[in-house]
Amino acid sequence: MGLVQTGQRGSETGFPLYPKFAIPGAGAIGGFGEADLAIGYFSKIAQGQSPQVLCEFKAVRSALNADQKRKGNTRSPVRQCLDYLSFARRGMISSEPILPTWGQVTRRNSLWRAEATGIPNNAA
């Protein structure tokens, strides 16, 4: 039995989690940006996947709203996620059945703690 991604087992038509979701134009210099995770309904056979939530995960000590100290990309994680949302919506109209609407920016241990212990992120 081979390994499969979460949400893909038993679904012949689609899945809810899409890691490393590529977004045209959302990169630091206009190329492809890559959200760490997209949440929505993704078809295995249809073109034009549209997420509802785009997630950006950072290291434990990262300042989420401060500029990053990287060559060629100083956007804060929050700005990065907002750019992902903006570019993922390009060419869509407000009456689309699914629009990229939500962004989640978090430190990796916060998400893990909530998942592993059941403690809400703001309670830890």
PDB file of C-alpha atoms in Angstrom:
ATOM      1  CA  MET A   1       0.000   0.000   0.000  1.00  0.00           C
ATOM      2  CA  GLY A   2       1.477   3.365  -1.031  1.00  0.00           C
ATOM      3  CA  LEU A   3       1.392   6.623   0.882  1.00  0.00           C
ATOM      4  CA  VAL A   4      -1.244   9.211  -0.028  1.00  0.00           C
ATOM      5  CA  GLN A   5      -1.786  12.808   1.068  1.00  0.00           C
ATOM      6  CA  THR A   6      -4.374  13.638   3.687  1.00  0.00           C
ATOM      7  CA  GLY A   7      -7.841  13.823   2.168  1.00  0.00           C
ATOM      8  CA  GLN A   8      -6.941  11.957  -1.017  1.00  0.00           C
ATOM      9  CA  ARG A   9      -7.636   8.361   0.029  1.00  0.00           C
ATOM     10  CA  GLY A  10     -10.997   7.068  -1.146  1.00  0.00           C
ATOM     11  CA  SER A  11     -11.717  10.054  -3.350  1.00  0.00           C
ATOM     12  CA  GLU A  12     -11.597   9.380  -7.047  1.00  0.00           C
ATOM     13  CA  THR A  13     -12.726  12.864  -8.075  1.00  0.00           C
ATOM     14  CA  GLY A  14     -11.174  15.358  -5.659  1.00  0.00           C
ATOM     15  CA  PHE A  15      -9.402  16.242  -2.437  1.00  0.00           C
ATOM     16  CA  PRO A  16      -9.502  19.108   0.167  1.00  0.00           C
ATOM     17  CA  LEU A  17      -5.801  19.841   0.903  1.00  0.00           C
ATOM     18  CA  TYR A  18      -3.265  20.943  -1.702  1.00  0.00           C
ATOM     19  CA  PRO A  19       0.307  21.439  -0.394  1.00  0.00           C
ATOM     20  CA  LYS A  20       2.674  23.814  -2.205  1.00  0.00           C
ATOM     21  CA  PHE A  21      -0.127  25.430  -4.222  1.00  0.00           C
ATOM     22  CA  ALA A  22       1.380  27.395  -7.154  1.00  0.00           C
ATOM     23  CA  ILE A  23      -0.048  30.867  -7.886  1.00  0.00           C
ATOM     24  CA  PRO A  24       0.960  32.636 -11.138  1.00  0.00           C
ATOM     25  CA  GLY A  25       2.304  36.168 -10.657  1.00  0.00           C
ATOM     26  CA  ALA A  26       2.482  35.988  -6.854  1.00  0.00           C
ATOM     27  CA  GLY A  27       6.234  35.409  -6.626  1.00  0.00           C
ATOM     28  CA  ALA A  28       8.581  38.063  -5.242  1.00  0.00           C
ATOM     29  CA  ILE A  29       9.599  39.188  -8.753  1.00  0.00           C
ATOM     30  CA  GLY A  30       6.408  38.276 -10.596  1.00  0.00           C
ATOM     31  CA  GLY A  31       6.911  34.582 -11.225  1.00  0.00           C
ATOM     32  CA  PHE A  32       5.026  31.786  -9.524  1.00  0.00           C
ATOM     33  CA  GLY A  33       4.418  32.122  -5.800  1.00  0.00           C
ATOM     34  CA  GLU A  34       3.742  29.058  -3.728  1.00  0.00           C
ATOM     35  CA  ALA A  35       1.358  28.964  -0.775  1.00  0.00           C
ATOM     36  CA  ASP A  36       2.429  26.337   1.747  1.00  0.00           C
ATOM     37  CA  LEU A  37      -1.082  24.885   1.767  1.00  0.00           C
ATOM     38  CA  ALA A  38      -4.376  25.534   0.002  1.00  0.00           C
ATOM     39  CA  ILE A  39      -7.685  24.362   1.445  1.00  0.00           C
ATOM     40  CA  GLY A  40     -10.771  23.896  -0.686  1.00  0.00           C
ATOM     41  CA  TYR A  41     -12.120  21.296  -3.067  1.00  0.00           C
ATOM     42  CA  PHE A  42      -9.637  20.336  -5.761  1.00  0.00           C
ATOM     43  CA  SER A  43     -10.589  18.137  -8.664  1.00  0.00           C
ATOM     44  CA  LYS A  44      -8.212  15.483  -9.924  1.00  0.00           C
ATOM     45  CA  ILE A  45      -9.511  15.938 -13.458  1.00  0.00           C
ATOM     46  CA  ALA A  46     -10.610  19.593 -13.904  1.00  0.00           C
ATOM     47  CA  GLN A  47      -8.422  22.570 -14.826  1.00  0.00           C
ATOM     48  CA  GLY A  48      -8.365  25.874 -12.916  1.00  0.00           C
ATOM     49  CA  GLN A  49      -8.260  24.839  -9.266  1.00  0.00           C
ATOM     50  CA  SER A  50      -9.674  27.487  -6.907  1.00  0.00           C
ATOM     51  CA  PRO A  51      -8.824  27.384  -3.190  1.00  0.00           C
ATOM     52  CA  GLN A  52     -10.932  28.933  -0.446  1.00  0.00           C
ATOM     53  CA  VAL A  53      -8.070  29.301   2.068  1.00  0.00           C
ATOM     54  CA  LEU A  54      -4.374  29.918   1.404  1.00  0.00           C
ATOM     55  CA  CYS A  55      -1.912  29.187   4.218  1.00  0.00           C
ATOM     56  CA  GLU A  56       1.594  30.450   4.887  1.00  0.00           C
ATOM     57  CA  PHE A  57       3.595  28.656   7.584  1.00  0.00           C
ATOM     58  CA  LYS A  58       6.695  30.215   9.135  1.00  0.00           C
ATOM     59  CA  ALA A  59       9.342  29.227  11.650  1.00  0.00           C
ATOM     60  CA  VAL A  60       8.698  29.366  15.390  1.00  0.00           C
ATOM     61  CA  ARG A  61      10.487  32.672  16.006  1.00  0.00           C
ATOM     62  CA  SER A  62       9.306  34.474  12.868  1.00  0.00           C
ATOM     63  CA  ALA A  63       7.729  37.891  13.139  1.00  0.00           C
ATOM     64  CA  LEU A  64       4.610  37.448  11.037  1.00  0.00           C
ATOM     65  CA  ASN A  65       4.050  41.121  10.216  1.00  0.00           C
ATOM     66  CA  ALA A  66       7.700  42.220   9.866  1.00  0.00           C
ATOM     67  CA  ASP A  67       9.661  42.325   6.629  1.00  0.00           C
ATOM     68  CA  GLN A  68      11.721  39.195   6.008  1.00  0.00           C
ATOM     69  CA  LYS A  69      15.470  39.464   5.654  1.00  0.00           C
ATOM     70  CA  ARG A  70      15.868  37.527   2.408  1.00  0.00           C
ATOM     71  CA  LYS A  71      17.595  38.518  -0.785  1.00  0.00           C
ATOM     72  CA  GLY A  72      15.049  39.495  -3.422  1.00  0.00           C
ATOM     73  CA  ASN A  73      11.994  39.046  -1.189  1.00  0.00           C
ATOM     74  CA  THR A  74      11.493  41.239   1.849  1.00  0.00           C
ATOM     75  CA  ARG A  75       7.704  40.871   2.042  1.00  0.00           C
ATOM     76  CA  SER A  76       6.324  40.058   5.465  1.00  0.00           C
ATOM     77  CA  PRO A  77       4.556  36.697   5.782  1.00  0.00           C
ATOM     78  CA  VAL A  78       1.236  38.558   6.082  1.00  0.00           C
ATOM     79  CA  ARG A  79       1.970  40.550   2.879  1.00  0.00           C
ATOM     80  CA  GLN A  80       2.998  37.307   1.159  1.00  0.00           C
ATOM     81  CA  CYS A  81      -0.329  35.673   2.015  1.00  0.00           C
ATOM     82  CA  LEU A  82      -2.298  38.758   0.931  1.00  0.00           C
ATOM     83  CA  ASP A  83      -0.429  38.711  -2.384  1.00  0.00           C
ATOM     84  CA  TYR A  84      -1.288  35.025  -2.804  1.00  0.00           C
ATOM     85  CA  LEU A  85      -4.980  35.797  -2.241  1.00  0.00           C
ATOM     86  CA  SER A  86      -4.923  38.749  -4.617  1.00  0.00           C
ATOM     87  CA  PHE A  87      -3.206  36.854  -7.443  1.00  0.00           C
ATOM     88  CA  ALA A  88      -5.302  33.718  -6.916  1.00  0.00           C
ATOM     89  CA  ARG A  89      -8.423  35.869  -7.512  1.00  0.00           C
ATOM     90  CA  ARG A  90      -7.117  37.406 -10.750  1.00  0.00           C
ATOM     91  CA  GLY A  91      -9.534  36.961 -13.626  1.00  0.00           C
ATOM     92  CA  MET A  92     -12.386  35.826 -11.375  1.00  0.00           C
ATOM     93  CA  ILE A  93     -15.704  37.588 -10.908  1.00  0.00           C
ATOM     94  CA  SER A  94     -17.583  37.888  -7.619  1.00  0.00           C
ATOM     95  CA  SER A  95     -20.281  35.438  -8.733  1.00  0.00           C
ATOM     96  CA  GLU A  96     -17.807  32.531  -9.020  1.00  0.00           C
ATOM     97  CA  PRO A  97     -18.969  29.537  -6.946  1.00  0.00           C
ATOM     98  CA  ILE A  98     -15.661  29.464  -5.019  1.00  0.00           C
ATOM     99  CA  LEU A  99     -13.346  32.422  -4.469  1.00  0.00           C
ATOM    100  CA  PRO A 100     -10.027  32.533  -2.634  1.00  0.00           C
ATOM    101  CA  THR A 101     -11.251  34.448   0.411  1.00  0.00           C
ATOM    102  CA  TRP A 102      -9.279  33.507   3.499  1.00  0.00           C
ATOM    103  CA  GLY A 103      -5.604  33.555   4.403  1.00  0.00           C
ATOM    104  CA  GLN A 104      -3.930  31.936   7.377  1.00  0.00           C
ATOM    105  CA  VAL A 105      -0.443  32.937   8.481  1.00  0.00           C
ATOM    106  CA  THR A 106       0.930  31.006  11.416  1.00  0.00           C
ATOM    107  CA  ARG A 107       4.054  29.801  13.120  1.00  0.00           C
ATOM    108  CA  ARG A 108       4.470  26.067  12.686  1.00  0.00           C
ATOM    109  CA  ASN A 109       4.436  25.240  16.395  1.00  0.00           C
ATOM    110  CA  SER A 110       1.176  27.131  16.982  1.00  0.00           C
ATOM    111  CA  LEU A 111      -0.671  25.006  14.445  1.00  0.00           C
ATOM    112  CA  TRP A 112       0.954  21.848  15.795  1.00  0.00           C
ATOM    113  CA  ARG A 113       0.088  22.718  19.387  1.00  0.00           C
ATOM    114  CA  ALA A 114      -3.568  23.296  18.532  1.00  0.00           C
ATOM    115  CA  GLU A 115      -3.726  20.058  16.586  1.00  0.00           C
ATOM    116  CA  ALA A 116      -1.773  17.947  19.081  1.00  0.00           C
ATOM    117  CA  THR A 117      -3.287  19.167  22.356  1.00  0.00           C
ATOM    118  CA  GLY A 118      -6.602  20.705  21.418  1.00  0.00           C
ATOM    119  CA  ILE A 119      -5.520  24.038  22.959  1.00  0.00           C
ATOM    120  CA  PRO A 120      -6.667  27.004  20.843  1.00  0.00           C
ATOM    121  CA  ASN A 121      -3.772  29.093  19.451  1.00  0.00           C
ATOM    122  CA  ASN A 122      -4.736  32.155  21.503  1.00  0.00           C
ATOM    123  CA  ALA A 123      -4.878  30.184  24.758  1.00  0.00           C
ATOM    124  CA  ALA A 124      -1.271  28.975  24.696  1.00  0.00           C
TER     125      ALA A 124
END
